[in-house]
């Protein structure tokens, strides 16, 4: 079985976004963890996929998307076996650009794990809880572990007083998150691969 590929999706596109900080931090943790030498990790930035607000005739689960960026986005999502999303909280919910990107793919998310690094008010908890619901609807497997960068920690890092790697409680949460996403990515990839083999045998 080839190495599972995990995407860390940057969930904000604002010029003044904080998302780059937790993205690079969680990516480093995932890449240097000796227990995860059998996974590949890649950062995927929504800035590289300037999707319009959803305007297709239906979900791509039912009708192919006509937008070229949407098609490119769907192919990119399909490359991965698991996802970690950075999730800013705006008005008790996730960013519009992240929800829009999630809506622009469908089957490409199915039967793959999802984990979240939340930040903002109450550590992005309300945004993450909404994203868990979206993940379930897309037949993903949202993992229990999550990182919640609470307001005090967020401000300390934003103002340059501390770095995320200085905060041991967040390092521990990040390690647990990576462990869960990696475990489920391996298990579900194995199951999906077996399903493909079964279908090929039946078709032979």
Backbone as a printed PyTorch tensor [residue, N CA C, xyz], in Angstrom:
tensor([[[  0.8520,  -1.1950,   0.0000],
         [  0.0000,   0.0000,   0.0000],
         [  0.8840,   1.2400,   0.0000]],

        [[  0.5840,   2.1930,  -0.8810],
         [  1.3500,   3.4360,  -0.9320],
         [  1.0850,   4.2660,   0.3110]],

        [[  1.9750,   5.2230,   0.5940],
         [  1.8160,   6.0750,   1.7670],
         [  0.5300,   6.8960,   1.6790]],

        [[ -0.2360,   6.9500,   2.7540],
         [ -1.3820,   7.8690,   2.7610],
         [ -0.8950,   9.3120,   2.6880]],

        [[ -1.6390,  10.1420,   1.9680],
         [ -1.3080,  11.5590,   1.8350],
         [ -2.2910,  12.3840,   2.6400]],

        [[ -1.7460,  13.2380,   3.5050],
         [ -2.5640,  14.0940,   4.3500],
         [ -2.4170,  15.5360,   3.8770]],

        [[ -3.5450,  16.2080,   3.6240],
         [ -3.5280,  17.6200,   3.2510],
         [ -3.8420,  18.4720,   4.4650]],

        [[ -3.0500,  19.5090,   4.6610],
         [ -3.3720,  20.5260,   5.6610],
         [ -3.9240,  21.7140,   4.8900]],

        [[ -5.2150,  21.9200,   5.0050],
         [ -5.8990,  22.9300,   4.2020],
         [ -5.9880,  24.2460,   4.9610]],

        [[ -5.4360,  25.2910,   4.3570],
         [ -5.4430,  26.6290,   4.9680],
         [ -6.8290,  27.2180,   4.7630]],

        [[ -7.5850,  27.3820,   5.8600],
         [ -8.9920,  27.7170,   5.7590],
         [ -9.3310,  29.1900,   5.6860]],

        [[ -8.3810,  30.0380,   5.3680],
         [ -8.6370,  31.4760,   5.2280],
         [ -7.8120,  32.0060,   4.0670]],

        [[ -8.3190,  33.0360,   3.4170],
         [ -7.5740,  33.6420,   2.3050],
         [ -7.3290,  35.1320,   2.5390]],

        [[ -7.7080,  35.6530,   3.6940],
         [ -7.5360,  37.0850,   3.9590],
         [ -6.0650,  37.4910,   3.9190]],

        [[ -5.7980,  38.6950,   3.4830],
         [ -4.4160,  39.1940,   3.4380],
         [ -3.7980,  39.2120,   4.8370]],

        [[ -4.6140,  39.5060,   5.8520],
         [ -4.1030,  39.6240,   7.2210],
         [ -4.3590,  38.3590,   8.0420]],

        [[ -4.5080,  37.2350,   7.3670],
         [ -4.8760,  36.0050,   8.0660],
         [ -3.8030,  35.5450,   9.0600]],

        [[ -4.2740,  34.8830,  10.1030],
         [ -3.4090,  34.2440,  11.0970],
         [ -3.1180,  32.7970,  10.6950]],

        [[ -3.8870,  32.2840,   9.7570],
         [ -3.8800,  30.8560,   9.4250],
         [ -2.5070,  30.2880,   9.0950]],

        [[ -1.6070,  31.1060,   8.5430],
         [ -0.2860,  30.5850,   8.1760],
         [  0.4950,  30.0850,   9.3970]],

        [[  0.2500,  30.7130,  10.5440],
         [  1.0010,  30.3420,  11.7500],
         [  0.6350,  28.9360,  12.2080]],

        [[ -0.6500,  28.6190,  12.4660],
         [ -0.9700,  27.2520,  12.8570],
         [ -0.7470,  26.2260,  11.7490]],

        [[ -0.8650,  26.6750,  10.5000],
         [ -0.6260,  25.7450,   9.3900],
         [  0.8050,  25.2400,   9.3960]],

        [[  1.7640,  26.1540,   9.4690],
         [  3.1680,  25.7450,   9.4590],
         [  3.5310,  24.9550,  10.7120]],

        [[  2.9330,  25.3160,  11.8220],
         [  3.1930,  24.6140,  13.0900],
         [  2.6960,  23.1760,  13.0490]],

        [[  1.4470,  22.9530,  12.6340],
         [  0.9030,  21.5950,  12.5990],
         [  1.5750,  20.7690,  11.5060]],

        [[  1.9550,  21.4090,  10.4020],
         [  2.6540,  20.6900,   9.3290],
         [  4.0080,  20.2020,   9.8180]],

        [[  4.7100,  21.0330,  10.5680],
         [  6.0140,  20.6360,  11.0970],
         [  5.8750,  19.4680,  12.0580]],

        [[  4.8740,  19.5160,  12.9280],
         [  4.6440,  18.4340,  13.8710],
         [  4.3590,  17.1320,  13.1280]],

        [[  3.5300,  17.2130,  12.0940],
         [  3.1740,  16.0210,  11.3310],
         [  4.3660,  15.4560,  10.5610]],

        [[  5.2090,  16.3360,  10.0430],
         [  6.3170,  15.8920,   9.2000],
         [  7.4810,  15.3200,  10.0020]],

        [[  7.6970,  15.8230,  11.2260],
         [  8.8670,  15.3530,  11.9900],
         [  8.5360,  14.2270,  12.9440]],

        [[  7.2490,  13.8980,  13.0950],
         [  6.8740,  12.8260,  14.0190],
         [  7.4300,  11.4970,  13.5090]],

        [[  8.3190,  10.8870,  14.2890],
         [  8.9460,   9.6290,  13.8710],
         [  7.9140,   8.5210,  13.6740]],

        [[  6.8290,   8.5930,  14.4320],
         [  5.8050,   7.5500,  14.3310],
         [  4.9960,   7.6600,  13.0470]],

        [[  5.2200,   8.7510,  12.2900],
         [  4.4520,   8.9420,  11.0760],
         [  5.3460,   9.0770,   9.8440]],

        [[  6.4110,   8.3190,   9.8250],
         [  7.2800,   8.2970,   8.6490],
         [  6.5730,   7.6540,   7.4670]],

        [[  5.4500,   6.9980,   7.7400],
         [  4.7140,   6.2960,   6.6890],
         [  3.5470,   7.1120,   6.1390]],

        [[  3.5480,   8.4220,   6.3800],
         [  2.5550,   9.2900,   5.7510],
         [  3.2650,  10.4590,   5.0690]],

        [[  2.6230,  11.0010,   4.0500],
         [  3.1090,  12.2230,   3.4020],
         [  2.1730,  13.3690,   3.7610]],

        [[  2.7420,  14.5390,   3.9730],
         [  1.9610,  15.7030,   4.3900],
         [  2.2180,  16.8480,   3.4250]],

        [[  1.1580,  17.5330,   3.0250],
         [  1.2840,  18.6650,   2.0970],
         [  0.3190,  19.7720,   2.5110]],

        [[  0.7740,  21.0050,   2.4360],
         [ -0.0830,  22.1580,   2.7050],
         [ -0.8290,  22.5300,   1.4210]],

        [[ -2.1350,  22.7310,   1.5380],
         [ -2.9610,  23.1440,   0.4040],
         [ -3.5920,  24.4890,   0.7680]],

        [[ -3.2730,  25.5130,  -0.0080],
         [ -3.7130,  26.8750,   0.2920],
         [ -4.8980,  27.2510,  -0.5900]],

        [[ -6.0050,  27.6420,   0.0250],
         [ -7.1800,  28.0310,  -0.7560],
         [ -6.9260,  29.2540,  -1.6290]],

        [[ -5.8830,  30.0150,  -1.3280],
         [ -5.5340,  31.1390,  -2.2140],
         [ -5.1690,  30.6540,  -3.6120]],

        [[ -4.6960,  29.4280,  -3.7080],
         [ -4.3130,  28.8720,  -5.0070],
         [ -5.5120,  28.3550,  -5.7890]],

        [[ -6.6860,  28.3970,  -5.1610],
         [ -7.9110,  27.9240,  -5.8080],
         [ -8.9980,  28.9890,  -5.6180]],

        [[ -8.9460,  30.0730,  -6.3990],
         [ -9.8870,  31.1860,  -6.2330],
         [-11.2920,  30.8240,  -6.7220]],

        [[-11.9830,  30.0360,  -5.9330],
         [-13.3140,  29.5710,  -6.2990],
         [-14.3480,  30.6870,  -6.1740]],

        [[-15.2690,  30.7910,  -7.1310],
         [-16.3760,  31.7390,  -6.9500],
         [-17.3230,  31.1640,  -5.9020]],

        [[-18.2310,  31.9870,  -5.3730],
         [-19.2550,  31.4170,  -4.5070],
         [-20.0650,  30.4100,  -5.3200]],

        [[-20.4160,  29.3180,  -4.6680],
         [-21.0100,  28.1680,  -5.3560],
         [-22.1580,  28.6040,  -6.2720]],

        [[-22.0130,  28.2660,  -7.5500],
         [-22.9980,  28.7050,  -8.5320],
         [-23.2030,  27.6520,  -9.6170]],

        [[-23.0150,  26.3810,  -9.2370],
         [-23.2490,  25.2970, -10.1860],
         [-24.7260,  24.9120, -10.1410]],

        [[-25.1710,  24.1400, -11.1240],
         [-26.5870,  23.7470, -11.1570],
         [-26.9190,  22.7610, -10.0470]],

        [[-25.9010,  22.0440,  -9.5620],
         [-26.0890,  21.0810,  -8.4740],
         [-24.7200,  20.7010,  -7.9410]],

        [[-24.7210,  19.9570,  -6.8510],
         [-23.4730,  19.4400,  -6.3010],
         [-22.7520,  18.5940,  -7.3370]],

        [[-21.4340,  18.5830,  -7.2630],
         [-20.6640,  17.7480,  -8.1910],
         [-20.8770,  16.2610,  -7.9290]],

        [[-21.5630,  15.9270,  -6.8390],
         [-21.9380,  14.5230,  -6.6040],
         [-22.9530,  14.0600,  -7.6530]],

        [[-23.6740,  15.0250,  -8.2350],
         [-24.7330,  14.6840,  -9.1830],
         [-24.4660,  15.1960, -10.5950]],

        [[-23.8310,  16.3640, -10.6960],
         [-23.5900,  16.9780, -12.0060],
         [-22.1510,  17.4970, -12.0380]],

        [[-21.3760,  17.1870, -13.0760],
         [-19.9920,  17.6910, -13.1380],
         [-19.9530,  19.2180, -13.0910]],

        [[-19.0060,  19.7560, -12.3580],
         [-18.8520,  21.2100, -12.2720],
         [-18.3490,  21.7660, -13.6010]],

        [[-18.8340,  22.9520, -13.9410],
         [-18.4040,  23.5790, -15.1880],
         [-17.2260,  24.5200, -14.9790]],

        [[-17.0550,  25.0210, -13.7460],
         [-15.9910,  25.9780, -13.4630],
         [-14.6260,  25.2950, -13.4690]],

        [[-13.6630,  25.8850, -14.1810],
         [-12.3320,  25.2660, -14.3190],
         [-11.6120,  25.1690, -12.9830]],

        [[-11.7280,  26.2040, -12.1530],
         [-11.0740,  26.1790, -10.8460],
         [-11.6950,  25.0950,  -9.9760]],

        [[-13.0030,  24.9430, -10.0600],
         [-13.6830,  23.8940,  -9.3050],
         [-13.1980,  22.5130,  -9.7220]],

        [[-13.0390,  22.3140, -11.0050],
         [-12.5450,  21.0240, -11.4980],
         [-11.1330,  20.7530, -10.9930]],

        [[-10.3080,  21.8050, -10.9940],
         [ -8.9320,  21.6530, -10.5060],
         [ -8.9150,  21.3780,  -9.0070]],

        [[ -9.8080,  22.0320,  -8.2760],
         [ -9.9220,  21.8280,  -6.8380],
         [-10.3450,  20.3870,  -6.5190]],

        [[-11.3210,  19.8900,  -7.2520],
         [-11.8030,  18.5270,  -7.0210],
         [-10.6940,  17.4990,  -7.2780]],

        [[ -9.9250,  17.7080,  -8.3180],
         [ -8.8080,  16.7990,  -8.5970],
         [ -7.7770,  16.8490,  -7.4760]],

        [[ -7.5530,  18.0450,  -6.9320],
         [ -6.5910,  18.1940,  -5.8360],
         [ -7.0770,  17.4690,  -4.5920]],

        [[ -8.3290,  17.6710,  -4.2260],
         [ -8.8920,  17.0020,  -3.0500],
         [ -8.8050,  15.4850,  -3.2000]],

        [[ -9.0530,  14.9990,  -4.4150],
         [ -9.0470,  13.5500,  -4.6640],
         [ -7.6820,  12.9130,  -4.4300]],

        [[ -6.6240,  13.7120,  -4.4520],
         [ -5.2660,  13.1750,  -4.2650],
         [ -5.0230,  12.6750,  -2.8430]],

        [[ -5.8180,  13.1320,  -1.8760],
         [ -5.4780,  12.9340,  -0.4710],
         [ -6.3170,  11.8580,   0.2000]],

        [[ -5.7370,  11.3320,   1.2790],
         [ -6.3780,  10.2730,   2.0530],
         [ -6.8540,  10.7660,   3.4130]],

        [[ -6.5880,  12.0120,   3.7290],
         [ -7.0240,  12.5840,   4.9900],
         [ -6.7510,  14.0800,   4.9840]],

        [[ -7.4200,  14.7970,   5.8930],
         [ -7.3500,  16.2520,   5.8860],
         [ -7.2870,  16.8200,   7.2980]],

        [[ -6.4760,  17.8700,   7.4500],
         [ -6.4910,  18.7040,   8.6480],
         [ -6.7970,  20.1230,   8.1710]],

        [[ -7.8580,  20.7090,   8.6880],
         [ -8.2790,  22.0450,   8.2870],
         [ -7.9300,  23.0570,   9.3750]],

        [[ -7.3560,  24.1960,   8.9990],
         [ -7.2730,  25.2950,   9.9500],
         [ -8.6050,  26.0310,   9.8850]],

        [[ -9.1530,  26.3430,  11.0570],
         [-10.5100,  26.8640,  11.1020],
         [-10.5930,  28.1060,  11.9750]],

        [[-10.6050,  29.2660,  11.3420],
         [-10.8710,  30.5030,  12.0650],
         [-12.3580,  30.5630,  12.3830]],

        [[-12.7120,  31.2420,  13.4760],
         [-14.1220,  31.3960,  13.8150],
         [-14.5780,  32.8250,  13.5720]],

        [[-15.5760,  32.9600,  12.7060],
         [-16.1980,  34.2520,  12.4300],
         [-17.6670,  34.1570,  12.8280]],

        [[-18.1170,  34.9910,  13.7510],
         [-19.5450,  35.0190,  14.1080],
         [-20.0930,  33.6300,  14.4300]],

        [[-19.3470,  32.9010,  15.2640],
         [-19.7420,  31.5710,  15.7330],
         [-19.7270,  30.5030,  14.6430]],

        [[-19.0080,  30.7260,  13.5620],
         [-18.9640,  29.7260,  12.5030],
         [-17.6480,  29.7830,  11.7450]],

        [[-17.4540,  28.8570,  10.8000],
         [-16.2250,  28.8390,  10.0040],
         [-16.2260,  29.9260,   8.9440]],

        [[-15.0890,  30.1510,   8.3440],
         [-14.9800,  31.1400,   7.2830],
         [-15.8260,  30.7280,   6.0740]],

        [[-16.3690,  31.7190,   5.3910],
         [-17.1770,  31.4390,   4.2000],
         [-16.3450,  30.7630,   3.1150]],

        [[-15.0920,  31.1720,   2.9830],
         [-14.2550,  30.6190,   1.9160],
         [-13.9870,  29.1360,   2.1370]],

        [[-13.8730,  28.7020,   3.4090],
         [-13.6490,  27.2800,   3.6830],
         [-14.9140,  26.4810,   3.4250]],

        [[-16.0410,  26.9550,   3.9100],
         [-17.3120,  26.2430,   3.6480],
         [-17.5630,  26.1540,   2.1530]],

        [[-17.2820,  27.2210,   1.4140],
         [-17.4730,  27.2240,  -0.0300],
         [-16.5900,  26.1790,  -0.7090]],

        [[-15.3340,  26.0870,  -0.2710],
         [-14.4150,  25.0990,  -0.8470],
         [-14.8870,  23.6780,  -0.5500]],

        [[-15.3890,  23.4700,   0.6580],
         [-15.9180,  22.1470,   1.0110],
         [-17.0920,  21.7990,   0.0970]],

        [[-17.9710,  22.7640,  -0.1500],
         [-19.1480,  22.5170,  -0.9900],
         [-18.8030,  22.2560,  -2.4530]],

        [[-17.6540,  22.7450,  -2.8880],
         [-17.2760,  22.5940,  -4.2900],
         [-16.7050,  21.2120,  -4.6190]],

        [[-16.5620,  20.3570,  -3.6240],
         [-16.1860,  18.9660,  -3.8840],
         [-17.2600,  18.1010,  -3.2320]],

        [[-17.2860,  16.8320,  -3.5660],
         [-18.3150,  15.9490,  -3.0030],
         [-17.7220,  14.5610,  -2.7670]],

        [[-17.7550,  13.7200,  -3.7720],
         [-17.2630,  12.3520,  -3.6120],
         [-15.7870,  12.2970,  -3.2340]],

        [[-15.0550,  13.3430,  -3.5820],
         [-13.6090,  13.3660,  -3.2950],
         [-13.3160,  13.3630,  -1.7930]],

        [[-14.2930,  13.7710,  -0.9730],
         [-14.1070,  13.7870,   0.4800],
         [-14.4590,  12.4400,   1.1320]],

        [[-15.2360,  11.6360,   0.4350],
         [-15.8510,  10.4530,   1.0480],
         [-14.8530,   9.4730,   1.6400]],

        [[-15.2120,   8.9220,   2.8230],
         [-14.4780,   7.8300,   3.4700],
         [-13.0310,   8.1940,   3.7610]],

        [[-12.8380,   9.4600,   4.1810],
         [-11.5170,   9.9620,   4.5580],
         [-11.6430,  10.7270,   5.8720]],

        [[-10.6020,  10.7050,   6.7160],
         [-10.6860,  11.4000,   8.0040],
         [-10.5150,  12.9120,   7.8700]],

        [[-11.1040,  13.6230,   8.8350],
         [-10.9780,  15.0770,   8.8980],
         [-10.6240,  15.4780,  10.3220]],

        [[ -9.6360,  16.3550,  10.4600],
         [ -9.2590,  16.9050,  11.7530],
         [ -9.2110,  18.4200,  11.6500]],

        [[ -9.2240,  19.0920,  12.8070],
         [ -9.3510,  20.5450,  12.7890],
         [ -8.4290,  21.2240,  13.7950]],

        [[ -7.8630,  22.3590,  13.3470],
         [ -7.1060,  23.2600,  14.2200],
         [ -7.8940,  24.5580,  14.2670]],

        [[ -8.6050,  24.7890,  15.3660],
         [ -9.4460,  25.9640,  15.4830],
         [ -8.7600,  27.0880,  16.2390]],

        [[ -9.1350,  28.3130,  15.9100],
         [ -8.5900,  29.4630,  16.6350],
         [ -9.5770,  30.6180,  16.5690]],

        [[ -9.4350,  31.5060,  17.5420],
         [-10.3440,  32.6440,  17.6300],
         [-11.1370,  32.5580,  18.9200]],

        [[-12.3280,  33.1150,  18.9260],
         [-13.1720,  33.0740,  20.1150],
         [-13.4130,  31.6270,  20.5450]],

        [[-13.2700,  31.3640,  21.8320],
         [-13.3500,  30.0250,  22.4360],
         [-12.5870,  28.9710,  21.6290]],

        [[-11.4450,  29.3800,  21.1050],
         [-10.5800,  28.4370,  20.4000],
         [-11.1460,  27.9060,  19.1010]],

        [[-12.0700,  28.6510,  18.5130],
         [-12.6580,  28.1860,  17.2580],
         [-13.5810,  26.9870,  17.4320]],

        [[-14.0110,  26.7060,  18.6710],
         [-14.7890,  25.4930,  18.9490],
         [-16.0970,  25.4430,  18.1750]],

        [[-16.7750,  26.5880,  18.0580],
         [-18.0680,  26.5840,  17.3800],
         [-17.9070,  26.4000,  15.8710]],

        [[-16.8370,  26.9680,  15.3200],
         [-16.5460,  26.7450,  13.9010],
         [-16.2420,  25.2720,  13.6530]],

        [[-15.4440,  24.6840,  14.5360],
         [-15.0740,  23.2730,  14.3800],
         [-16.3030,  22.3730,  14.4890]],

        [[-17.1900,  22.6610,  15.4280],
         [-18.3810,  21.8290,  15.5740],
         [-19.2460,  21.8800,  14.3190]],

        [[-19.3700,  23.0400,  13.7020],
         [-20.1200,  23.1200,  12.4500],
         [-19.4290,  22.3330,  11.3490]],

        [[-18.1170,  22.4470,  11.2890],
         [-17.3620,  21.7210,  10.2580],
         [-17.4610,  20.2120,  10.4320]],

        [[-17.5590,  19.7540,  11.6670],
         [-17.7630,  18.3180,  11.9070],
         [-19.0710,  17.8490,  11.2720]],

        [[-20.1210,  18.6640,  11.3980],
         [-21.4100,  18.3050,  10.7950],
         [-21.2950,  18.2350,   9.2760]],

        [[-20.6060,  19.2040,   8.6840],
         [-20.4210,  19.1820,   7.2290],
         [-19.6370,  17.9340,   6.8170]],

        [[-18.6290,  17.5900,   7.6170],
         [-17.7980,  16.4240,   7.3010],
         [-18.6210,  15.1370,   7.3180]],

        [[-19.4750,  15.0040,   8.3090],
         [-20.3190,  13.8040,   8.3900],
         [-21.2230,  13.7000,   7.1710]],

        [[-21.8170,  14.8090,   6.7560],
         [-22.6950,  14.8040,   5.5850],
         [-21.9450,  14.3670,   4.3300]],

        [[-20.6530,  14.6580,   4.2770],
         [-19.8290,  14.2840,   3.1220],
         [-19.1870,  12.9040,   3.2950]],

        [[-19.6910,  12.1360,   4.2560],
         [-19.2120,  10.7790,   4.5320],
         [-17.7330,  10.7550,   4.8910]],

        [[-17.2980,  11.8060,   5.5740],
         [-15.9540,  11.8140,   6.1240],
         [-16.0040,  11.2340,   7.5330]],

        [[-14.8320,  11.0220,   8.1140],
         [-14.7340,  10.5340,   9.4840],
         [-14.0240,  11.5930,  10.3210]],

        [[-14.7800,  12.5410,  10.9190],
         [-14.1390,  13.5620,  11.7500],
         [-13.5960,  12.9320,  13.0280]],

        [[-12.3320,  13.1850,  13.3350],
         [-11.7160,  12.5650,  14.5040],
         [-12.0500,  13.3580,  15.7630]],

        [[-11.9810,  12.6610,  16.9090],
         [-12.3220,  13.3090,  18.1770],
         [-11.3050,  14.3770,  18.5620]],

        [[-10.0240,  14.0770,  18.3990],
         [ -8.9810,  15.0220,  18.7960],
         [ -9.0420,  16.2790,  17.9390]],

        [[ -8.7290,  17.4090,  18.5560],
         [ -8.6940,  18.6850,  17.8330],
         [ -7.7660,  19.6300,  18.5840]],

        [[ -7.3460,  20.6750,  17.8960],
         [ -6.5540,  21.7410,  18.5310],
         [ -7.4370,  22.9810,  18.5990]],

        [[ -7.5110,  23.5720,  19.7980],
         [ -8.2790,  24.8040,  19.9710],
         [ -7.3510,  25.8730,  20.5610]],

        [[ -6.9640,  26.8220,  19.7250],
         [ -6.0750,  27.9000,  20.1660],
         [ -6.9500,  28.9920,  20.7690]],

        [[ -7.0270,  28.9960,  22.0930],
         [ -7.9200,  29.9050,  22.8060],
         [ -7.4660,  31.3550,  22.6490]],

        [[ -8.3650,  32.2670,  22.9920],
         [ -8.1490,  33.6830,  22.7330],
         [ -6.8590,  34.2140,  23.3510]],

        [[ -6.5760,  33.8230,  24.6020],
         [ -5.3610,  34.3100,  25.2530],
         [ -4.1060,  33.8510,  24.5340]],

        [[ -4.0750,  32.5800,  24.1560],
         [ -2.9230,  32.0450,  23.4070],
         [ -2.8320,  32.6850,  22.0340]],

        [[ -3.9900,  32.8510,  21.4030],
         [ -4.0340,  33.4780,  20.0790],
         [ -3.4130,  34.8730,  20.1170]],

        [[ -3.8180,  35.6720,  21.1090],
         [ -3.2930,  37.0320,  21.2100],
         [ -1.8040,  37.0410,  21.5170]],

        [[ -1.3700,  36.1380,  22.4040],
         [  0.0490,  36.0800,  22.7640],
         [  0.9160,  35.7580,  21.5560]],

        [[  0.4360,  34.8550,  20.7160],
         [  1.1840,  34.4800,  19.5080],
         [  1.0930,  35.5900,  18.4730]],

        [[ -0.0980,  36.1460,  18.3040],
         [ -0.3040,  37.1970,  17.3040],
         [  0.5540,  38.4250,  17.6140]],

        [[  0.7080,  38.7140,  18.8840],
         [  1.4730,  39.8890,  19.2940],
         [  2.9650,  39.5970,  19.4500]],

        [[  3.3790,  38.3740,  19.1460],
         [  4.7900,  38.0280,  19.1750],
         [  5.3610,  37.7260,  20.5440]],

        [[  4.4930,  37.5820,  21.5550],
         [  4.9710,  37.2960,  22.9040],
         [  5.3740,  35.8260,  23.0580]],

        [[  4.7250,  34.9510,  22.3060],
         [  5.0050,  33.5180,  22.3490],
         [  4.8830,  32.9330,  20.9520]],

        [[  5.3680,  31.7090,  20.8060],
         [  5.1570,  30.9360,  19.5920],
         [  4.3050,  29.7280,  19.9530]],

        [[  3.6000,  29.1780,  19.0000],
         [  2.7520,  28.0260,  19.2930],
         [  3.5460,  26.8740,  19.8790]],

        [[  4.7630,  26.6960,  19.3810],
         [  5.5840,  25.5850,  19.8890],
         [  6.0150,  25.7840,  21.3380]],

        [[  5.8290,  26.9820,  21.8840],
         [  6.1430,  27.2390,  23.2920],
         [  5.0220,  26.7660,  24.2210]],

        [[  3.8590,  26.4750,  23.6650],
         [  2.6710,  26.1550,  24.4600],
         [  2.4660,  24.6430,  24.4900]],

        [[  2.9080,  24.0160,  25.5630],
         [  2.9450,  22.5560,  25.6230],
         [  1.5620,  21.9250,  25.5090]],

        [[  0.5450,  22.5750,  26.0820],
         [ -0.8000,  21.9910,  25.9860],
         [ -1.2680,  21.9330,  24.5270]],

        [[ -0.8450,  22.9060,  23.7180],
         [ -1.2000,  22.8710,  22.3030],
         [ -0.3680,  21.8530,  21.5420]],

        [[  0.9010,  21.7100,  21.9100],
         [  1.7350,  20.6860,  21.2810],
         [  1.1600,  19.2900,  21.5160]],

        [[  0.6860,  19.0510,  22.7380],
         [  0.1000,  17.7500,  23.0470],
         [ -1.1830,  17.5180,  22.2570]],

        [[ -1.9990,  18.5570,  22.1650],
         [ -3.2380,  18.4290,  21.3880],
         [ -2.9390,  18.1910,  19.9120]],

        [[ -1.9150,  18.8670,  19.3970],
         [ -1.5430,  18.7060,  17.9920],
         [ -1.0440,  17.2960,  17.7120]],

        [[ -0.2400,  16.7520,  18.6220],
         [  0.2730,  15.3890,  18.4520],
         [ -0.8800,  14.3830,  18.4330]],

        [[ -1.8430,  14.5690,  19.3240],
         [ -2.9970,  13.6660,  19.3660],
         [ -3.8090,  13.7660,  18.0780]],

        [[ -3.9720,  14.9900,  17.5750],
         [ -4.7130,  15.1910,  16.3300],
         [ -4.0300,  14.4990,  15.1590]],

        [[ -2.7280,  14.6960,  15.0220],
         [ -1.9830,  14.0660,  13.9330],
         [ -2.0610,  12.5490,  14.0460]],

        [[ -1.9290,  12.0270,  15.2590],
         [ -2.0120,  10.5770,  15.4640],
         [ -3.3560,  10.0340,  14.9860]],

        [[ -4.4390,  10.7230,  15.3620],
         [ -5.7650,  10.2480,  14.9860],
         [ -5.9830,  10.3040,  13.4800]],

        [[ -5.6230,  11.4260,  12.8690],
         [ -5.8300,  11.5520,  11.4260],
         [ -4.9830,  10.5290,  10.6670]],

        [[ -3.7420,  10.3240,  11.1050],
         [ -2.8690,   9.3470,  10.4460],
         [ -3.4370,   7.9420,  10.5630]],

        [[ -3.9010,   7.5830,  11.7670],
         [ -4.4450,   6.2310,  11.9810],
         [ -5.6430,   5.9840,  11.0840]],

        [[ -6.5790,   6.9360,  11.0800],
         [ -7.7740,   6.7620,  10.2730],
         [ -7.4740,   6.8240,   8.7810]],

        [[ -6.4970,   7.6380,   8.3920],
         [ -6.1250,   7.7070,   6.9740],
         [ -5.6100,   6.3550,   6.4860]],

        [[ -4.7750,   5.7210,   7.3040],
         [ -4.2460,   4.4020,   6.9310],
         [ -5.3560,   3.3630,   6.8670]],

        [[ -6.2080,   3.3490,   7.8900],
         [ -7.2730,   2.3480,   7.9520],
         [ -8.2770,   2.5150,   6.8090]],

        [[ -8.6840,   3.7440,   6.5650],
         [ -9.6860,   3.9670,   5.5280],
         [ -9.1050,   3.8140,   4.1190]],

        [[ -7.8350,   4.1510,   3.9480],
         [ -7.1960,   3.9170,   2.6410],
         [ -7.1550,   2.4190,   2.3490]],

        [[ -6.8050,   1.6420,   3.3550],
         [ -6.7700,   0.1850,   3.1830],
         [ -8.1500,  -0.3400,   2.8050]],

        [[ -9.1760,   0.1690,   3.4660],
         [-10.5410,  -0.2640,   3.1690],
         [-10.9670,   0.1560,   1.7620]],

        [[-10.6350,   1.3930,   1.3830],
         [-11.0080,   1.8550,   0.0350],
         [-10.2770,   1.0610,  -1.0300]],

        [[ -8.9940,   0.7830,  -0.7970],
         [ -8.2120,   0.0000,  -1.7660],
         [ -8.7890,  -1.4020,  -1.9140]],

        [[ -9.2160,  -2.0050,  -0.8060],
         [ -9.8090,  -3.3450,  -0.8460],
         [-11.1230,  -3.3200,  -1.6150]],

        [[-11.8690,  -2.2480,  -1.4640],
         [-13.1350,  -2.0760,  -2.1640],
         [-12.9130,  -2.0220,  -3.6710]],

        [[-11.8640,  -1.3180,  -4.0860],
         [-11.5340,  -1.2240,  -5.5120],
         [-11.1750,  -2.5980,  -6.0680]],

        [[-10.3800,  -3.3540,  -5.3150],
         [ -9.9960,  -4.7070,  -5.7480],
         [-11.2250,  -5.5930,  -5.8740]],

        [[-12.1230,  -5.5090,  -4.8990],
         [-13.3530,  -6.3100,  -4.9530],
         [-14.1740,  -5.9720,  -6.1840]],

        [[-14.2730,  -4.6750,  -6.5010],
         [-15.0370,  -4.2580,  -7.6730],
         [-14.3990,  -4.7700,  -8.9490]],

        [[-13.0650,  -4.7750,  -8.9980],
         [-12.3540,  -5.2600, -10.1800],
         [-12.5640,  -6.7640, -10.3680]],

        [[-12.5800,  -7.4900,  -9.2520],
         [-12.8020,  -8.9460,  -9.3230],
         [-14.2150,  -9.2370,  -9.8240]],

        [[-15.1810,  -8.4900,  -9.3180],
         [-16.5640,  -8.6820,  -9.7150],
         [-16.7590,  -8.3540, -11.1970]],

        [[-15.9960,  -7.3610, -11.6880],
         [-16.1480,  -6.9400, -13.0850],
         [-15.4210,  -7.8710, -14.0500]],

        [[-14.4980,  -8.6770, -13.5300],
         [-13.6810,  -9.5390, -14.3950],
         [-14.5190, -10.6800, -14.9900]]])
